[in-house]
PDB file of N, CA and C in Angstrom:
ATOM      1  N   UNK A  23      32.212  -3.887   8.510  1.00 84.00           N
ATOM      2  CA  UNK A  23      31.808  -2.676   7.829  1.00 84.00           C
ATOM      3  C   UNK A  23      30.901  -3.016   6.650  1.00 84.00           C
ATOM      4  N   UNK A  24      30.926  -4.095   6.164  1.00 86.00           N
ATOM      5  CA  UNK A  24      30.295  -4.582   4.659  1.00 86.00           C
ATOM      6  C   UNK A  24      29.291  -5.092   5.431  1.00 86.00           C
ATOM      7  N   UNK A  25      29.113  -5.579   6.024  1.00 84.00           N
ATOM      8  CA  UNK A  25      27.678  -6.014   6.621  1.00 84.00           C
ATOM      9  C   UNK A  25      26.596  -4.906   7.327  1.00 84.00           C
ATOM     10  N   UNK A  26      27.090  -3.855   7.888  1.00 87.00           N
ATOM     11  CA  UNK A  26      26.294  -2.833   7.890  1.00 87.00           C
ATOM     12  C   UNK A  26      25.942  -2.349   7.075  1.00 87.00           C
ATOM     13  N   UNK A  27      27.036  -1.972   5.699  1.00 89.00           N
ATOM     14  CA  UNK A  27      26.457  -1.497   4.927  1.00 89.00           C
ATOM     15  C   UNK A  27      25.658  -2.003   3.731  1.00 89.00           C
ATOM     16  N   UNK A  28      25.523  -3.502   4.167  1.00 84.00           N
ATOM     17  CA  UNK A  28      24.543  -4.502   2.984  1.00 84.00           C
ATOM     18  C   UNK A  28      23.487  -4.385   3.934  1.00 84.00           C
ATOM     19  N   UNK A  29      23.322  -4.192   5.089  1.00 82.00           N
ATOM     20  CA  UNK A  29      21.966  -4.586   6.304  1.00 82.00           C
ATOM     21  C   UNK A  29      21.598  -2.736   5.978  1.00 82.00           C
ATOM     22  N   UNK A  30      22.260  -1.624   5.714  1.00 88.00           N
ATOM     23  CA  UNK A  30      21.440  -0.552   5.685  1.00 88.00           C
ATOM     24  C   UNK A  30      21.096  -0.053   4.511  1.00 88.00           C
ATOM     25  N   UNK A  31      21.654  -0.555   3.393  1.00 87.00           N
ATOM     26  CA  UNK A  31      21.629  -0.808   1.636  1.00 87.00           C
ATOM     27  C   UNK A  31      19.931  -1.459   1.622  1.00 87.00           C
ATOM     28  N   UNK A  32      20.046  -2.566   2.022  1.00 83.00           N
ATOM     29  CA  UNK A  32      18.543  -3.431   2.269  1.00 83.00           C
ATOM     30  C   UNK A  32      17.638  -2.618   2.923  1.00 83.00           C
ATOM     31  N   UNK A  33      17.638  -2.260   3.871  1.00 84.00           N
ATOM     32  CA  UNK A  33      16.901  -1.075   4.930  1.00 84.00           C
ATOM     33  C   UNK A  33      16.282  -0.610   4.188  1.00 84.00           C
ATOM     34  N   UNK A  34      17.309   0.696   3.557  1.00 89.00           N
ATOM     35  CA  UNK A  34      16.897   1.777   3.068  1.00 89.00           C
ATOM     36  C   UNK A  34      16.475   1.353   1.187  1.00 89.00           C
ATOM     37  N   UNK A  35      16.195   0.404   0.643  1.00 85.00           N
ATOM     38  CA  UNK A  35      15.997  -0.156  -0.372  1.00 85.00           C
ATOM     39  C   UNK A  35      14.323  -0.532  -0.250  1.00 85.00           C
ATOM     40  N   UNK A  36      14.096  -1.424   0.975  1.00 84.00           N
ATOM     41  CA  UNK A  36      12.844  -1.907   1.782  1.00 84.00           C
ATOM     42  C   UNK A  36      12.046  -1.313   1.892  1.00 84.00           C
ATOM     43  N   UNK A  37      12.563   0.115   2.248  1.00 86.00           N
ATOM     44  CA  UNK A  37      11.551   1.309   2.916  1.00 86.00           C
ATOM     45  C   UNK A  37      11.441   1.941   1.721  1.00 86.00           C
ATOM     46  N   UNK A  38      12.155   2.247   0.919  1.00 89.00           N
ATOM     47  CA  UNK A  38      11.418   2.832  -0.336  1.00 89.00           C
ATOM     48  C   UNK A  38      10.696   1.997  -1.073  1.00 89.00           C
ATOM     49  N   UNK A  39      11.011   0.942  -1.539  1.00 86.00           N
ATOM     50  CA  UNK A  39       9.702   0.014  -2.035  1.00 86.00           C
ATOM     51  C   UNK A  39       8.835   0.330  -1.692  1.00 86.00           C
ATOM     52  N   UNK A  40       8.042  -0.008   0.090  1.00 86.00           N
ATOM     53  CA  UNK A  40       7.159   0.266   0.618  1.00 86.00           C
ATOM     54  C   UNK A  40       6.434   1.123   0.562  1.00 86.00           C
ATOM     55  N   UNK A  41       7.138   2.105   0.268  1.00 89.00           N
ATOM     56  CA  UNK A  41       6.329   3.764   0.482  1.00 89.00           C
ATOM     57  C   UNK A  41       6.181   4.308  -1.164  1.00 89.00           C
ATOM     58  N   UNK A  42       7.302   3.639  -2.179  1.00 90.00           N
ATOM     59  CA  UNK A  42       6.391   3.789  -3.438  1.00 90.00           C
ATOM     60  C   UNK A  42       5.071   2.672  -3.605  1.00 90.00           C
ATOM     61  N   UNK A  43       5.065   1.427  -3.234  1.00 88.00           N
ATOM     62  CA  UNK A  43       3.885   0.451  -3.256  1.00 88.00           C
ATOM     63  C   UNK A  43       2.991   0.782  -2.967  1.00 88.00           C
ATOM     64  N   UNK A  44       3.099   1.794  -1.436  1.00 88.00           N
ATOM     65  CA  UNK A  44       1.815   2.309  -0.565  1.00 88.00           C
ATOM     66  C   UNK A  44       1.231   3.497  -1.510  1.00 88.00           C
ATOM     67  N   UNK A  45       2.016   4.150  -1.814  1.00 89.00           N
ATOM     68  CA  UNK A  45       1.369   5.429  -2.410  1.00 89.00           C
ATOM     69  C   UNK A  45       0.887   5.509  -3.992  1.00 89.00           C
ATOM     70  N   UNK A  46       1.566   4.316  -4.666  1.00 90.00           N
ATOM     71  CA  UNK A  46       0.777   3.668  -5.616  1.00 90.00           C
ATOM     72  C   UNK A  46      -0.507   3.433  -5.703  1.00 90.00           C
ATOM     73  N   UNK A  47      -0.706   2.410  -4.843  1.00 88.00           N
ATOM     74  CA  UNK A  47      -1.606   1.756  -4.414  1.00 88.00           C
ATOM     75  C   UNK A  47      -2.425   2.598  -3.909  1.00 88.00           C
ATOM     76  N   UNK A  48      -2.366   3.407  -2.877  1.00 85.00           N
ATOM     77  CA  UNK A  48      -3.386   4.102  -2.772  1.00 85.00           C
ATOM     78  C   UNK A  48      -4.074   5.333  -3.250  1.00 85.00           C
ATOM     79  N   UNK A  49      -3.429   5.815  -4.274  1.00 86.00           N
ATOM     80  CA  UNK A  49      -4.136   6.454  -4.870  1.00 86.00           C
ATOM     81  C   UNK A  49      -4.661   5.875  -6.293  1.00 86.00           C
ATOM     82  N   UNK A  50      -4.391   4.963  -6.273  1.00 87.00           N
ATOM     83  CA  UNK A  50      -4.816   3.754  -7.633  1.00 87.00           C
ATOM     84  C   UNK A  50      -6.543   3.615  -6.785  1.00 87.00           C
ATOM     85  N   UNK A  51      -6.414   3.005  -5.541  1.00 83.00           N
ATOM     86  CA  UNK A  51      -7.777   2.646  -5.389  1.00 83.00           C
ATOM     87  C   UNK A  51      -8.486   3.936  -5.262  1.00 83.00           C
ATOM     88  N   UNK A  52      -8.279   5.022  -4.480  1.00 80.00           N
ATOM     89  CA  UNK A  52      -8.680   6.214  -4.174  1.00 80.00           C
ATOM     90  C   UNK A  52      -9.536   6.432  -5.496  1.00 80.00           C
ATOM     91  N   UNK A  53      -8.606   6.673  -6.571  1.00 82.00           N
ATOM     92  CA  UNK A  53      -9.240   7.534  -7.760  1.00 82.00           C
ATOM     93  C   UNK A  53     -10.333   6.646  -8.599  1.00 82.00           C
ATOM     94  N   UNK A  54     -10.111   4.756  -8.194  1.00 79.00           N
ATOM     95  CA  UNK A  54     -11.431   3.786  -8.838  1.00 79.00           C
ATOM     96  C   UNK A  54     -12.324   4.291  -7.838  1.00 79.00           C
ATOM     97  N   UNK A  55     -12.348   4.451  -6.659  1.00 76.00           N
ATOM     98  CA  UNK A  55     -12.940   4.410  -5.661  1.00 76.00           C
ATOM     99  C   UNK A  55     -14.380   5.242  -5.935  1.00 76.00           C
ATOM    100  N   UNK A  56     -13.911   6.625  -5.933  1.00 74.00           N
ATOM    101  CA  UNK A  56     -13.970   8.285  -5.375  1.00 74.00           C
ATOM    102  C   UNK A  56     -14.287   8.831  -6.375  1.00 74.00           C
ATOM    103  N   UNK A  57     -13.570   8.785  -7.507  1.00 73.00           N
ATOM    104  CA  UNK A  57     -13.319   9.275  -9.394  1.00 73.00           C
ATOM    105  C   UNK A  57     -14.375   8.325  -9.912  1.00 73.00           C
ATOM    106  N   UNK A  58     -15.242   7.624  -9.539  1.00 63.00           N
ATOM    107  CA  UNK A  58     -16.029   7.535 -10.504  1.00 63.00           C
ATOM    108  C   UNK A  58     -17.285   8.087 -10.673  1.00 63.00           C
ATOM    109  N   UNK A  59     -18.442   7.917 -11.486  1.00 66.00           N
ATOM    110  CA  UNK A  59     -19.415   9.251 -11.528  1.00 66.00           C
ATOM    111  C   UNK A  59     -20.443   8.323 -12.101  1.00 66.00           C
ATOM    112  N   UNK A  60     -21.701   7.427 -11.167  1.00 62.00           N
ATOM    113  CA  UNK A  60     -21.566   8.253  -9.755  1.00 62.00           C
ATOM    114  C   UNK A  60     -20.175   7.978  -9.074  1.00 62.00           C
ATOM    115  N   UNK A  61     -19.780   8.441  -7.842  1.00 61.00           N
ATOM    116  CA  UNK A  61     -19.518   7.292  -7.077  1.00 61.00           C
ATOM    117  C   UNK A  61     -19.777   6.041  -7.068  1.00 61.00           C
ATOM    118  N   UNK A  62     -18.689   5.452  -6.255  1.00 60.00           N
ATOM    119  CA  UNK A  62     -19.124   3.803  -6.083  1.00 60.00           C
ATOM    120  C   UNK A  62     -19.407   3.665  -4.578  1.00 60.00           C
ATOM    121  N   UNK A  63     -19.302   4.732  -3.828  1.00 59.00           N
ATOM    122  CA  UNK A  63     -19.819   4.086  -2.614  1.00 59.00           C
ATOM    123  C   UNK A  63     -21.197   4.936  -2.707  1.00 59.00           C
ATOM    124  N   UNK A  64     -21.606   5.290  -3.333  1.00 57.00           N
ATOM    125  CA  UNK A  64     -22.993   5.615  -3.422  1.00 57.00           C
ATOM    126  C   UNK A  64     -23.860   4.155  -4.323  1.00 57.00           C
ATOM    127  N   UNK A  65     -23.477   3.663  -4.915  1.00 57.00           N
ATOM    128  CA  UNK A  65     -23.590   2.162  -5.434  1.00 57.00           C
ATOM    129  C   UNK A  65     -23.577   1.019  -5.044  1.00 57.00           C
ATOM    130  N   UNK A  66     -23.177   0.909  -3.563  1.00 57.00           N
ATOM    131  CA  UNK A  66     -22.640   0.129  -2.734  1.00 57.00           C
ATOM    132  C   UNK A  66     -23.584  -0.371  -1.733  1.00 57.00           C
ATOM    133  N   UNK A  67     -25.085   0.339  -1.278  1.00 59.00           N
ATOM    134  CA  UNK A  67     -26.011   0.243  -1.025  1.00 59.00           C
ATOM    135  C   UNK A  67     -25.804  -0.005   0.933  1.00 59.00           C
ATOM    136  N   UNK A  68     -24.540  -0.096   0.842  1.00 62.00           N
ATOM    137  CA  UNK A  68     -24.891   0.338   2.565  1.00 62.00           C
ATOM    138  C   UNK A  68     -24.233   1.548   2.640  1.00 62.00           C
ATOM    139  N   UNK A  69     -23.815   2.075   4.031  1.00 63.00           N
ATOM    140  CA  UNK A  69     -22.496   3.168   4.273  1.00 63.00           C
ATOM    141  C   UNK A  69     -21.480   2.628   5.035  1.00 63.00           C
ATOM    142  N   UNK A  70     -20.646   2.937   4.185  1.00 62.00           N
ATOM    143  CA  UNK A  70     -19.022   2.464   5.066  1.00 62.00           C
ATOM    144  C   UNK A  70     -18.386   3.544   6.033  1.00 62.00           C
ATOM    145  N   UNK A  71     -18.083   3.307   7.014  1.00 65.00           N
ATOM    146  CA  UNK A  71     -17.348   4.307   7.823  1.00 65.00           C
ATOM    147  C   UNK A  71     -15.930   4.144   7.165  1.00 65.00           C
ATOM    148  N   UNK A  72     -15.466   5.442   6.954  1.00 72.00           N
ATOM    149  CA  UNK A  72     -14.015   6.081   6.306  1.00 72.00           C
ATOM    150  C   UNK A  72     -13.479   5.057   5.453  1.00 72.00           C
ATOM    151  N   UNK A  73     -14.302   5.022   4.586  1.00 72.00           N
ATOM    152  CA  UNK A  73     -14.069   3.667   3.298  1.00 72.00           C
ATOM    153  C   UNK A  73     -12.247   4.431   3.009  1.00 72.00           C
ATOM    154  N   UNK A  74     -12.062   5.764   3.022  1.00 73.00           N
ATOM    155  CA  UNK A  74     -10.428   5.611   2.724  1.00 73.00           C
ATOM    156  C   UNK A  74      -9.630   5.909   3.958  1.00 73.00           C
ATOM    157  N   UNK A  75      -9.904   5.718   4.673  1.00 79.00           N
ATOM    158  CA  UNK A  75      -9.045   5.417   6.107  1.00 79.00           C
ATOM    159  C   UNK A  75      -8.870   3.496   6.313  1.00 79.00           C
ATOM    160  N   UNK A  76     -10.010   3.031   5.303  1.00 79.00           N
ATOM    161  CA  UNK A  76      -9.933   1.421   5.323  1.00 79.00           C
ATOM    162  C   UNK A  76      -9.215   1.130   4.487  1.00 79.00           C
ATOM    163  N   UNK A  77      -9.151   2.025   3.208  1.00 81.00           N
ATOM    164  CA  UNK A  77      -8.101   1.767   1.929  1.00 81.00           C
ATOM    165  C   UNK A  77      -6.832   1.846   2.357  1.00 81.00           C
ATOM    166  N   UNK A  78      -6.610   2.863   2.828  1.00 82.00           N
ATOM    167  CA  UNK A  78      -5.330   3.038   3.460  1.00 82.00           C
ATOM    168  C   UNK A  78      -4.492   1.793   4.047  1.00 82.00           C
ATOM    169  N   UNK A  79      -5.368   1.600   4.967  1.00 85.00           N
ATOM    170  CA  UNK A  79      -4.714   0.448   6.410  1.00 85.00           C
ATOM    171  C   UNK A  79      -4.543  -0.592   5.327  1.00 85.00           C
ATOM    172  N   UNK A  80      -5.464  -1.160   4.621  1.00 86.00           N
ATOM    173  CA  UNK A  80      -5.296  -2.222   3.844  1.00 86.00           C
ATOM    174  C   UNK A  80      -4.238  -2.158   2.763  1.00 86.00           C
ATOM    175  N   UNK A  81      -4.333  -1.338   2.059  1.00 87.00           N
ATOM    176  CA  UNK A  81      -2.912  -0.519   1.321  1.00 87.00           C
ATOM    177  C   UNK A  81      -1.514  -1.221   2.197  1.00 87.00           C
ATOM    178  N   UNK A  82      -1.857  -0.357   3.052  1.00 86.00           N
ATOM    179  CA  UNK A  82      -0.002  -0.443   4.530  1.00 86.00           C
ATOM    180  C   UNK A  82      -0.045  -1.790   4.457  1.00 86.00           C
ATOM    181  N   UNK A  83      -0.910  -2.642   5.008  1.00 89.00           N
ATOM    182  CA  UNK A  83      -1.144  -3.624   5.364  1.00 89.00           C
ATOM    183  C   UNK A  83      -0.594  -4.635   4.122  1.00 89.00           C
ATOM    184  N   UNK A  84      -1.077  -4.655   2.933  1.00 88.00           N
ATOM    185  CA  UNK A  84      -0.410  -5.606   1.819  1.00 88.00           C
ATOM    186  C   UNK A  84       0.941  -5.080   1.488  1.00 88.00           C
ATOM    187  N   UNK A  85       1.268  -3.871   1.523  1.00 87.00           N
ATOM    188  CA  UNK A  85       2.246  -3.578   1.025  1.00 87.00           C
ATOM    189  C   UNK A  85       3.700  -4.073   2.124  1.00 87.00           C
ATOM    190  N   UNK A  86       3.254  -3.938   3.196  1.00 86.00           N
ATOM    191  CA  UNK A  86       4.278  -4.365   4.425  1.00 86.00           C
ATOM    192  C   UNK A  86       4.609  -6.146   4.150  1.00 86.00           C
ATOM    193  N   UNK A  87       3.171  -6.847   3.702  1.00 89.00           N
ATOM    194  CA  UNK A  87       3.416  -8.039   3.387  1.00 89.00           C
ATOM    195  C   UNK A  87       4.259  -8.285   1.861  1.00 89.00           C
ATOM    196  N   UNK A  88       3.781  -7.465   0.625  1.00 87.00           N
ATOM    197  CA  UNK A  88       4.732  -7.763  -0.201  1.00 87.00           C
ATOM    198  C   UNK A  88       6.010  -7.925  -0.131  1.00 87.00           C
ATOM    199  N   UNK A  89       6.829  -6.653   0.347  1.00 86.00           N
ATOM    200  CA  UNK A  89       7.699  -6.172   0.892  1.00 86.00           C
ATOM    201  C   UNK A  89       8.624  -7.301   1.855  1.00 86.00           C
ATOM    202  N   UNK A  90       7.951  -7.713   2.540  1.00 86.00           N
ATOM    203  CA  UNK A  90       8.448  -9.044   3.404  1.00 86.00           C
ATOM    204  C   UNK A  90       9.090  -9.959   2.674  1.00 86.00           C
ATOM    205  N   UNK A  91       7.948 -10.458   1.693  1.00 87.00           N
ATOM    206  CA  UNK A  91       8.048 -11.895   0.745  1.00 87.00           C
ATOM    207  C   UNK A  91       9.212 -11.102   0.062  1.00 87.00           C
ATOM    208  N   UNK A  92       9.367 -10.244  -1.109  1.00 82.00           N
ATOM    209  CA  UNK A  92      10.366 -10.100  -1.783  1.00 82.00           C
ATOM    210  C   UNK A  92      11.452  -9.947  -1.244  1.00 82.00           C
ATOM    211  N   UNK A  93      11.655  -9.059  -0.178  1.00 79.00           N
ATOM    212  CA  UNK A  93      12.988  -9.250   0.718  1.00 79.00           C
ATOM    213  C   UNK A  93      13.599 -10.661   1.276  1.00 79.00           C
ATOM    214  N   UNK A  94      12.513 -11.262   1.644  1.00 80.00           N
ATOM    215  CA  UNK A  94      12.962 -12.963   1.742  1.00 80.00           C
ATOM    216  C   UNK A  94      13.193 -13.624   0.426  1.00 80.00           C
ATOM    217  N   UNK A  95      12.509 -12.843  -0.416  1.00 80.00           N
ATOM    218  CA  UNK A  95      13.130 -13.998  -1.734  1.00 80.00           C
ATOM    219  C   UNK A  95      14.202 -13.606  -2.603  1.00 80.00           C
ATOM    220  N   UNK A  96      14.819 -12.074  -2.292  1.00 72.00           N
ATOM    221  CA  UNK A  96      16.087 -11.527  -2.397  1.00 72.00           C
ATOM    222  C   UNK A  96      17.159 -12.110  -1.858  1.00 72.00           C
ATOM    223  N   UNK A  97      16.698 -12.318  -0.612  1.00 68.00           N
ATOM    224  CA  UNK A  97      17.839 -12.686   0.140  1.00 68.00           C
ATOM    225  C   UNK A  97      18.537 -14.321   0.024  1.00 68.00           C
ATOM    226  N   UNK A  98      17.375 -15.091  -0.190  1.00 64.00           N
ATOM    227  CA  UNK A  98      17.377 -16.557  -0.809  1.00 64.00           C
ATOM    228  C   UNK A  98      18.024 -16.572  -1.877  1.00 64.00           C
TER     229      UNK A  98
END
């Protein structure tokens, strides 16, 4: 019974990290991004396809890796 409830304690601990990190994070870059005046992808001198559909993934993407490492170094 204590081991489920340390394996769904961790779970549900994991997944909120994640999803405050992600949503941190992405509206941290969003608003350097987007919020500045000019723009910065008008500064940027090519065009990016869905520069925040790329923020995003990359966002998920580090944050799934943080998330990893600290849970392994919790658990250590």
């Amino acid at each position: 019974v204590y081991s489920a409830l340390l394996a769904s304690c961790k779970s549900y601990v994991t997944a909120t990290l994640a999803r405050c990190l992600r949503e941190g994070l992405t509206l941290t870059l969003n608003e350097k991004y987007f919020g500045t005046d000019p723009p910065s992808y008008y500064r940027l001198g090519k065009i990016l396809d869905n520069p925040d559909q790329r923020i995003t993934t990359d966002v998920q993407e580090l944050s799934e890796v943080l998330v990893s490492t600290i849970d392994k170094f919790l658990l250590n």
